Amino acid sequence: MDEPGIAQFSTIELDQKTAMHKPKAIIFDVNETLLDLAPLKASVGNALGGREELLPLWFSTMLHYSLVETLTGNYHSFGEIGTAALMMVAKTQGIEIQNEDAKTAIVTPLRSLLPHHDVAAGLQSLSGNGFQLVSLTNSSTECAETQLRHAGLTDLLEKRYSVESIKKYKPHSDTYRMVMIDLGLRPEEVLMVAAHAWDLAGAKSIGLQTAFIARPGTSLYPNVAKPDYVVNDLAALAKLLREPESNEKNN
């Protein structure tokens, strides 16, 4: 999902300190990275009485309690946590909302999101260049399958993973290890792609290559190592991965 922030990147960047090796597999985050969250943001804003300035508070509350559940060994689906977070924000702001209405405001748009304009062509380009493409999401398995099918992306991803399988949310390291073990690959052979700095921080912590997609409203977290790639869209990432030798020569 979208990470609140204001920075936007207008250039393609490659971390010059990292000796890059062509990955065998690429893991994609789903919400915001592949799918446009604009309808969800509008729905949450409407549920909060049109107060769209509360969207960052709702998102951070949802992310906060997904981490609380992971650390305490508890588990509810991301949709359930999002609904609870919406109820919490509404209560603190004196906004009346029923649980069923909050659930509808989250779950209905979440399952019918469309891909960003660059996604389909970008995935096709990467697949055509021999990369194994998979997804990893905090959404439940059922929700993720519905999302990707509606967005027309199912056939472009060889495997689709949900944290529901281990009941721990990203950026817990076990979520990324789950995918690597199933693929039979080492960390350095895998590239994690996301529009969220926290997601990439988790992947980088166990040795994965990382790529930040600078979707509008997202920003990097300066207290962790910079991602190996920072790009505006998947087309730019596909171009960089097609030209690893020229990238190394330029560094």
mmCIF file of C-alpha atoms in Angstrom:
data_model
loop_
_atom_site.group_PDB
_atom_site.id
_atom_site.type_symbol
_atom_site.label_atom_id
_atom_site.label_comp_id
_atom_site.label_asym_id
_atom_site.label_seq_id
_atom_site.Cartn_x
_atom_site.Cartn_y
_atom_site.Cartn_z
ATOM 1 C CA MET A 1 0.000 0.000 0.000
ATOM 2 C CA ASP A 2 0.989 3.601 -0.460
ATOM 3 C CA GLU A 3 3.566 5.019 1.921
ATOM 4 C CA PRO A 4 2.812 8.619 2.896
ATOM 5 C CA GLY A 5 5.440 11.023 1.642
ATOM 6 C CA ILE A 6 6.006 13.909 -0.715
ATOM 7 C CA ALA A 7 9.240 13.133 -2.506
ATOM 8 C CA GLN A 8 9.090 12.087 -6.103
ATOM 9 C CA PHE A 9 11.988 11.029 -8.306
ATOM 10 C CA SER A 10 12.421 12.462 -11.782
ATOM 11 C CA THR A 11 15.594 10.589 -12.659
ATOM 12 C CA ILE A 12 16.751 6.994 -12.791
ATOM 13 C CA GLU A 13 19.397 6.165 -10.230
ATOM 14 C CA LEU A 14 21.687 3.178 -9.733
ATOM 15 C CA ASP A 15 23.548 2.667 -6.463
ATOM 16 C CA GLN A 16 27.153 3.123 -7.504
ATOM 17 C CA LYS A 17 28.516 1.352 -4.427
ATOM 18 C CA THR A 18 26.892 -1.983 -5.219
ATOM 19 C CA ALA A 19 28.401 -4.555 -7.559
ATOM 20 C CA MET A 20 25.285 -5.623 -9.379
ATOM 21 C CA HIS A 21 24.617 -9.137 -10.547
ATOM 22 C CA LYS A 22 21.717 -10.036 -12.773
ATOM 23 C CA PRO A 23 19.018 -11.606 -10.583
ATOM 24 C CA LYS A 24 17.325 -14.872 -11.476
ATOM 25 C CA ALA A 25 13.973 -13.971 -9.917
ATOM 26 C CA ILE A 26 12.139 -10.724 -9.230
ATOM 27 C CA ILE A 27 9.627 -10.388 -6.390
ATOM 28 C CA PHE A 28 6.999 -7.663 -6.753
ATOM 29 C CA ASP A 29 4.996 -6.077 -3.983
ATOM 30 C CA VAL A 30 1.399 -5.734 -5.152
ATOM 31 C CA ASN A 31 -0.458 -2.821 -3.534
ATOM 32 C CA GLU A 32 0.805 0.533 -4.860
ATOM 33 C CA THR A 33 3.793 -1.075 -6.574
ATOM 34 C CA LEU A 34 1.729 -2.864 -9.222
ATOM 35 C CA LEU A 35 -1.796 -1.648 -8.442
ATOM 36 C CA ASP A 36 -3.013 1.958 -8.270
ATOM 37 C CA LEU A 37 -4.527 2.675 -4.840
ATOM 38 C CA ALA A 38 -6.389 5.837 -5.898
ATOM 39 C CA PRO A 39 -9.880 4.230 -5.614
ATOM 40 C CA LEU A 40 -9.063 2.898 -2.133
ATOM 41 C CA LYS A 41 -7.845 6.304 -0.990
ATOM 42 C CA ALA A 42 -11.037 7.926 -2.275
ATOM 43 C CA SER A 43 -13.174 5.314 -0.529
ATOM 44 C CA VAL A 44 -11.390 5.752 2.811
ATOM 45 C CA GLY A 45 -11.649 9.525 2.484
ATOM 46 C CA ASN A 46 -15.404 9.277 1.875
ATOM 47 C CA ALA A 47 -15.821 6.995 4.883
ATOM 48 C CA LEU A 48 -14.056 9.623 7.006
ATOM 49 C CA GLY A 49 -16.504 12.321 5.981
ATOM 50 C CA GLY A 50 -14.440 13.561 3.070
ATOM 51 C CA ARG A 51 -11.413 14.263 5.262
ATOM 52 C CA GLU A 52 -8.719 12.966 2.938
ATOM 53 C CA GLU A 53 -6.045 14.579 5.107
ATOM 54 C CA LEU A 54 -6.607 11.640 7.477
ATOM 55 C CA LEU A 55 -5.444 9.075 4.893
ATOM 56 C CA PRO A 56 -1.797 9.037 6.068
ATOM 57 C CA LEU A 57 -2.993 8.530 9.662
ATOM 58 C CA TRP A 58 -5.193 5.624 8.587
ATOM 59 C CA PHE A 59 -2.388 4.001 6.595
ATOM 60 C CA SER A 60 0.209 4.377 9.341
ATOM 61 C CA THR A 61 -2.262 2.989 11.883
ATOM 62 C CA MET A 62 -2.934 -0.027 9.685
ATOM 63 C CA LEU A 63 0.779 -0.672 9.163
ATOM 64 C CA HIS A 64 1.483 -0.155 12.863
ATOM 65 C CA TYR A 65 -1.024 -2.791 13.937
ATOM 66 C CA SER A 66 0.065 -5.271 11.283
ATOM 67 C CA LEU A 67 3.495 -5.102 12.918
ATOM 68 C CA VAL A 68 1.956 -5.373 16.381
ATOM 69 C CA GLU A 69 0.200 -8.567 15.292
ATOM 70 C CA THR A 70 3.420 -9.993 13.866
ATOM 71 C CA LEU A 71 5.412 -9.214 17.015
ATOM 72 C CA THR A 72 2.746 -10.638 19.328
ATOM 73 C CA GLY A 73 2.150 -13.793 17.299
ATOM 74 C CA ASN A 74 -1.388 -12.788 16.388
ATOM 75 C CA TYR A 75 -2.881 -12.682 12.893
ATOM 76 C CA HIS A 76 -5.820 -11.003 11.192
ATOM 77 C CA SER A 77 -6.032 -10.380 7.468
ATOM 78 C CA PHE A 78 -4.772 -7.079 6.080
ATOM 79 C CA GLY A 79 -8.362 -6.171 5.221
ATOM 80 C CA GLU A 80 -9.434 -6.804 8.810
ATOM 81 C CA ILE A 81 -6.579 -4.699 10.145
ATOM 82 C CA GLY A 82 -7.395 -1.944 7.657
ATOM 83 C CA THR A 83 -11.031 -1.981 8.786
ATOM 84 C CA ALA A 84 -10.023 -1.827 12.461
ATOM 85 C CA ALA A 85 -7.599 1.024 11.727
ATOM 86 C CA LEU A 86 -10.342 2.964 9.963
ATOM 87 C CA MET A 87 -12.632 2.513 12.961
ATOM 88 C CA MET A 88 -9.864 3.707 15.293
ATOM 89 C CA VAL A 89 -9.096 6.816 13.258
ATOM 90 C CA ALA A 90 -12.788 7.655 12.954
ATOM 91 C CA LYS A 91 -13.259 7.353 16.720
ATOM 92 C CA THR A 92 -10.318 9.622 17.554
ATOM 93 C CA GLN A 93 -11.684 12.228 15.129
ATOM 94 C CA GLY A 94 -15.263 12.067 16.396
ATOM 95 C CA ILE A 95 -16.518 10.525 13.145
ATOM 96 C CA GLU A 96 -19.309 7.954 13.415
ATOM 97 C CA ILE A 97 -18.889 4.857 11.262
ATOM 98 C CA GLN A 98 -20.259 1.335 11.575
ATOM 99 C CA ASN A 99 -17.956 -1.682 11.332
ATOM 100 C CA GLU A 100 -19.720 -3.001 8.230
ATOM 101 C CA ASP A 101 -19.420 0.359 6.487
ATOM 102 C CA ALA A 102 -15.720 0.547 7.367
ATOM 103 C CA LYS A 103 -15.209 -2.962 6.003
ATOM 104 C CA THR A 104 -16.974 -2.088 2.758
ATOM 105 C CA ALA A 105 -14.883 1.072 2.383
ATOM 106 C CA ILE A 106 -11.700 -1.038 2.538
ATOM 107 C CA VAL A 107 -12.440 -4.432 1.024
ATOM 108 C CA THR A 108 -14.609 -3.456 -1.954
ATOM 109 C CA PRO A 109 -12.136 -1.082 -3.682
ATOM 110 C CA LEU A 110 -9.107 -3.164 -2.617
ATOM 111 C CA ARG A 111 -10.332 -6.129 -4.677
ATOM 112 C CA SER A 112 -10.964 -4.109 -7.848
ATOM 113 C CA LEU A 113 -7.843 -1.969 -8.250
ATOM 114 C CA LEU A 114 -6.341 -1.401 -11.685
ATOM 115 C CA PRO A 115 -2.619 -1.666 -12.499
ATOM 116 C CA HIS A 116 -0.448 1.404 -12.946
ATOM 117 C CA HIS A 117 -0.013 2.343 -16.608
ATOM 118 C CA ASP A 118 3.512 0.903 -16.871
ATOM 119 C CA VAL A 119 2.907 -2.452 -15.180
ATOM 120 C CA ALA A 120 1.642 -4.823 -17.879
ATOM 121 C CA ALA A 121 4.234 -3.813 -20.456
ATOM 122 C CA GLY A 122 6.979 -3.721 -17.821
ATOM 123 C CA LEU A 123 6.219 -7.250 -16.612
ATOM 124 C CA GLN A 124 6.088 -8.520 -20.186
ATOM 125 C CA SER A 125 9.457 -6.941 -20.928
ATOM 126 C CA LEU A 126 11.070 -8.435 -17.827
ATOM 127 C CA SER A 127 9.586 -11.858 -18.477
ATOM 128 C CA GLY A 128 10.783 -11.726 -22.064
ATOM 129 C CA ASN A 129 14.310 -11.157 -20.809
ATOM 130 C CA GLY A 130 14.286 -14.407 -18.852
ATOM 131 C CA PHE A 131 13.485 -13.266 -15.321
ATOM 132 C CA GLN A 132 11.238 -15.394 -13.116
ATOM 133 C CA LEU A 133 8.501 -13.040 -11.912
ATOM 134 C CA VAL A 134 6.559 -13.584 -8.674
ATOM 135 C CA SER A 135 4.561 -11.430 -6.273
ATOM 136 C CA LEU A 136 4.558 -11.145 -2.482
ATOM 137 C CA THR A 137 1.816 -9.224 -0.703
ATOM 138 C CA ASN A 138 0.468 -8.461 2.752
ATOM 139 C CA SER A 139 -3.038 -9.045 1.358
ATOM 140 C CA SER A 140 -4.667 -12.396 2.030
ATOM 141 C CA THR A 141 -4.303 -15.150 -0.563
ATOM 142 C CA GLU A 142 -7.942 -14.869 -1.618
ATOM 143 C CA CYS A 143 -7.795 -11.077 -1.878
ATOM 144 C CA ALA A 144 -4.510 -11.129 -3.796
ATOM 145 C CA GLU A 145 -5.771 -13.666 -6.319
ATOM 146 C CA THR A 146 -8.914 -11.583 -6.845
ATOM 147 C CA GLN A 147 -6.861 -8.408 -7.219
ATOM 148 C CA LEU A 148 -4.411 -9.816 -9.751
ATOM 149 C CA ARG A 149 -7.107 -11.555 -11.765
ATOM 150 C CA HIS A 150 -9.181 -8.354 -11.963
ATOM 151 C CA ALA A 151 -6.076 -6.380 -12.968
ATOM 152 C CA GLY A 152 -5.217 -8.904 -15.692
ATOM 153 C CA LEU A 153 -1.812 -9.688 -14.179
ATOM 154 C CA THR A 154 -2.212 -13.311 -13.079
ATOM 155 C CA ASP A 155 -0.663 -14.813 -16.201
ATOM 156 C CA LEU A 156 2.306 -12.433 -16.004
ATOM 157 C CA LEU A 157 3.407 -13.748 -12.596
ATOM 158 C CA GLU A 158 4.696 -17.302 -12.370
ATOM 159 C CA LYS A 159 3.942 -17.591 -8.641
ATOM 160 C CA ARG A 160 1.930 -15.451 -6.244
ATOM 161 C CA TYR A 161 2.745 -15.448 -2.527
ATOM 162 C CA SER A 162 0.855 -14.047 0.449
ATOM 163 C CA VAL A 163 2.147 -13.533 3.989
ATOM 164 C CA GLU A 164 -0.979 -15.389 5.055
ATOM 165 C CA SER A 165 1.012 -18.590 4.501
ATOM 166 C CA ILE A 166 3.222 -17.866 7.508
ATOM 167 C CA LYS A 167 1.005 -15.307 9.273
ATOM 168 C CA LYS A 168 3.730 -12.698 9.546
ATOM 169 C CA TYR A 169 3.626 -9.357 7.780
ATOM 170 C CA LYS A 170 6.292 -7.729 5.689
ATOM 171 C CA PRO A 171 8.887 -6.455 6.432
ATOM 172 C CA HIS A 172 9.515 -9.461 8.711
ATOM 173 C CA SER A 173 12.487 -11.337 7.253
ATOM 174 C CA ASP A 174 10.623 -14.664 7.249
ATOM 175 C CA THR A 175 8.250 -13.391 4.549
ATOM 176 C CA TYR A 176 11.113 -12.981 2.077
ATOM 177 C CA ARG A 177 12.799 -16.214 3.187
ATOM 178 C CA MET A 178 9.556 -18.065 2.482
ATOM 179 C CA VAL A 179 9.755 -17.028 -1.165
ATOM 180 C CA MET A 180 13.476 -17.755 -1.518
ATOM 181 C CA ILE A 181 13.096 -21.234 -0.034
ATOM 182 C CA ASP A 182 10.228 -22.061 -2.372
ATOM 183 C CA LEU A 183 12.171 -20.777 -5.397
ATOM 184 C CA GLY A 184 15.363 -22.504 -4.265
ATOM 185 C CA LEU A 185 17.437 -19.341 -4.674
ATOM 186 C CA ARG A 186 20.017 -17.474 -2.616
ATOM 187 C CA PRO A 187 19.307 -13.892 -1.475
ATOM 188 C CA GLU A 188 21.735 -12.333 -3.955
ATOM 189 C CA GLU A 189 19.892 -14.089 -6.795
ATOM 190 C CA VAL A 190 16.616 -12.326 -5.975
ATOM 191 C CA LEU A 191 15.489 -8.740 -6.569
ATOM 192 C CA MET A 192 12.676 -7.264 -4.447
ATOM 193 C CA VAL A 193 10.680 -4.484 -6.129
ATOM 194 C CA ALA A 194 8.411 -2.189 -4.118
ATOM 195 C CA ALA A 195 7.130 1.354 -3.798
ATOM 196 C CA HIS A 196 7.589 1.191 -0.010
ATOM 197 C CA ALA A 197 10.852 1.923 1.762
ATOM 198 C CA TRP A 198 9.907 -0.304 4.719
ATOM 199 C CA ASP A 199 9.366 -3.285 2.408
ATOM 200 C CA LEU A 200 12.769 -2.867 0.790
ATOM 201 C CA ALA A 201 14.449 -2.385 4.177
ATOM 202 C CA GLY A 202 13.193 -5.823 5.185
ATOM 203 C CA ALA A 203 14.399 -7.433 1.958
ATOM 204 C CA LYS A 204 17.785 -5.692 2.072
ATOM 205 C CA SER A 205 18.341 -6.809 5.673
ATOM 206 C CA ILE A 206 18.668 -10.440 4.560
ATOM 207 C CA GLY A 207 20.713 -9.766 1.437
ATOM 208 C CA LEU A 208 18.214 -9.389 -1.399
ATOM 209 C CA GLN A 209 18.810 -6.903 -4.180
ATOM 210 C CA THR A 210 16.225 -4.124 -4.013
ATOM 211 C CA ALA A 211 14.523 -1.724 -6.411
ATOM 212 C CA PHE A 212 12.419 1.262 -5.396
ATOM 213 C CA ILE A 213 9.604 2.290 -7.755
ATOM 214 C CA ALA A 214 9.026 5.983 -7.077
ATOM 215 C CA ARG A 215 5.242 6.116 -7.262
ATOM 216 C CA PRO A 216 3.680 9.544 -6.561
ATOM 217 C CA GLY A 217 3.620 10.286 -2.850
ATOM 218 C CA THR A 218 6.332 7.805 -1.870
ATOM 219 C CA SER A 219 9.789 8.425 -0.468
ATOM 220 C CA LEU A 220 12.901 6.585 0.650
ATOM 221 C CA TYR A 221 13.826 6.037 4.310
ATOM 222 C CA PRO A 222 17.229 7.681 4.837
ATOM 223 C CA ASN A 223 18.244 5.591 7.873
ATOM 224 C CA VAL A 224 18.788 2.379 5.902
ATOM 225 C CA ALA A 225 20.983 1.420 2.969
ATOM 226 C CA LYS A 226 19.836 2.911 -0.318
ATOM 227 C CA PRO A 227 18.122 0.471 -2.694
ATOM 228 C CA ASP A 228 20.248 -0.907 -5.516
ATOM 229 C CA TYR A 229 17.903 0.670 -8.066
ATOM 230 C CA VAL A 230 15.684 3.744 -7.842
ATOM 231 C CA VAL A 231 13.443 4.142 -10.886
ATOM 232 C CA ASN A 232 10.250 5.888 -11.922
ATOM 233 C CA ASP A 233 8.559 2.851 -13.455
ATOM 234 C CA LEU A 234 8.976 -0.749 -14.550
ATOM 235 C CA ALA A 235 10.081 0.221 -18.043
ATOM 236 C CA ALA A 236 13.099 1.987 -16.550
ATOM 237 C CA LEU A 237 13.872 -1.022 -14.368
ATOM 238 C CA ALA A 238 13.619 -3.400 -17.330
ATOM 239 C CA LYS A 239 16.036 -1.213 -19.290
ATOM 240 C CA LEU A 240 18.601 -1.227 -16.474
ATOM 241 C CA LEU A 241 18.373 -4.988 -16.043
ATOM 242 C CA ARG A 242 18.863 -5.492 -19.788
ATOM 243 C CA GLU A 243 22.105 -3.551 -19.614
ATOM 244 C CA PRO A 244 23.968 -4.833 -16.531
ATOM 245 C CA GLU A 245 27.387 -4.627 -18.209
ATOM 246 C CA SER A 246 26.962 -1.023 -19.245
ATOM 247 C CA ASN A 247 25.700 -0.165 -15.744
ATOM 248 C CA GLU A 248 28.818 -1.670 -14.174
ATOM 249 C CA LYS A 249 31.089 0.183 -16.596
ATOM 250 C CA ASN A 250 29.385 3.469 -15.713
ATOM 251 C CA ASN A 251 29.910 2.993 -11.979
#
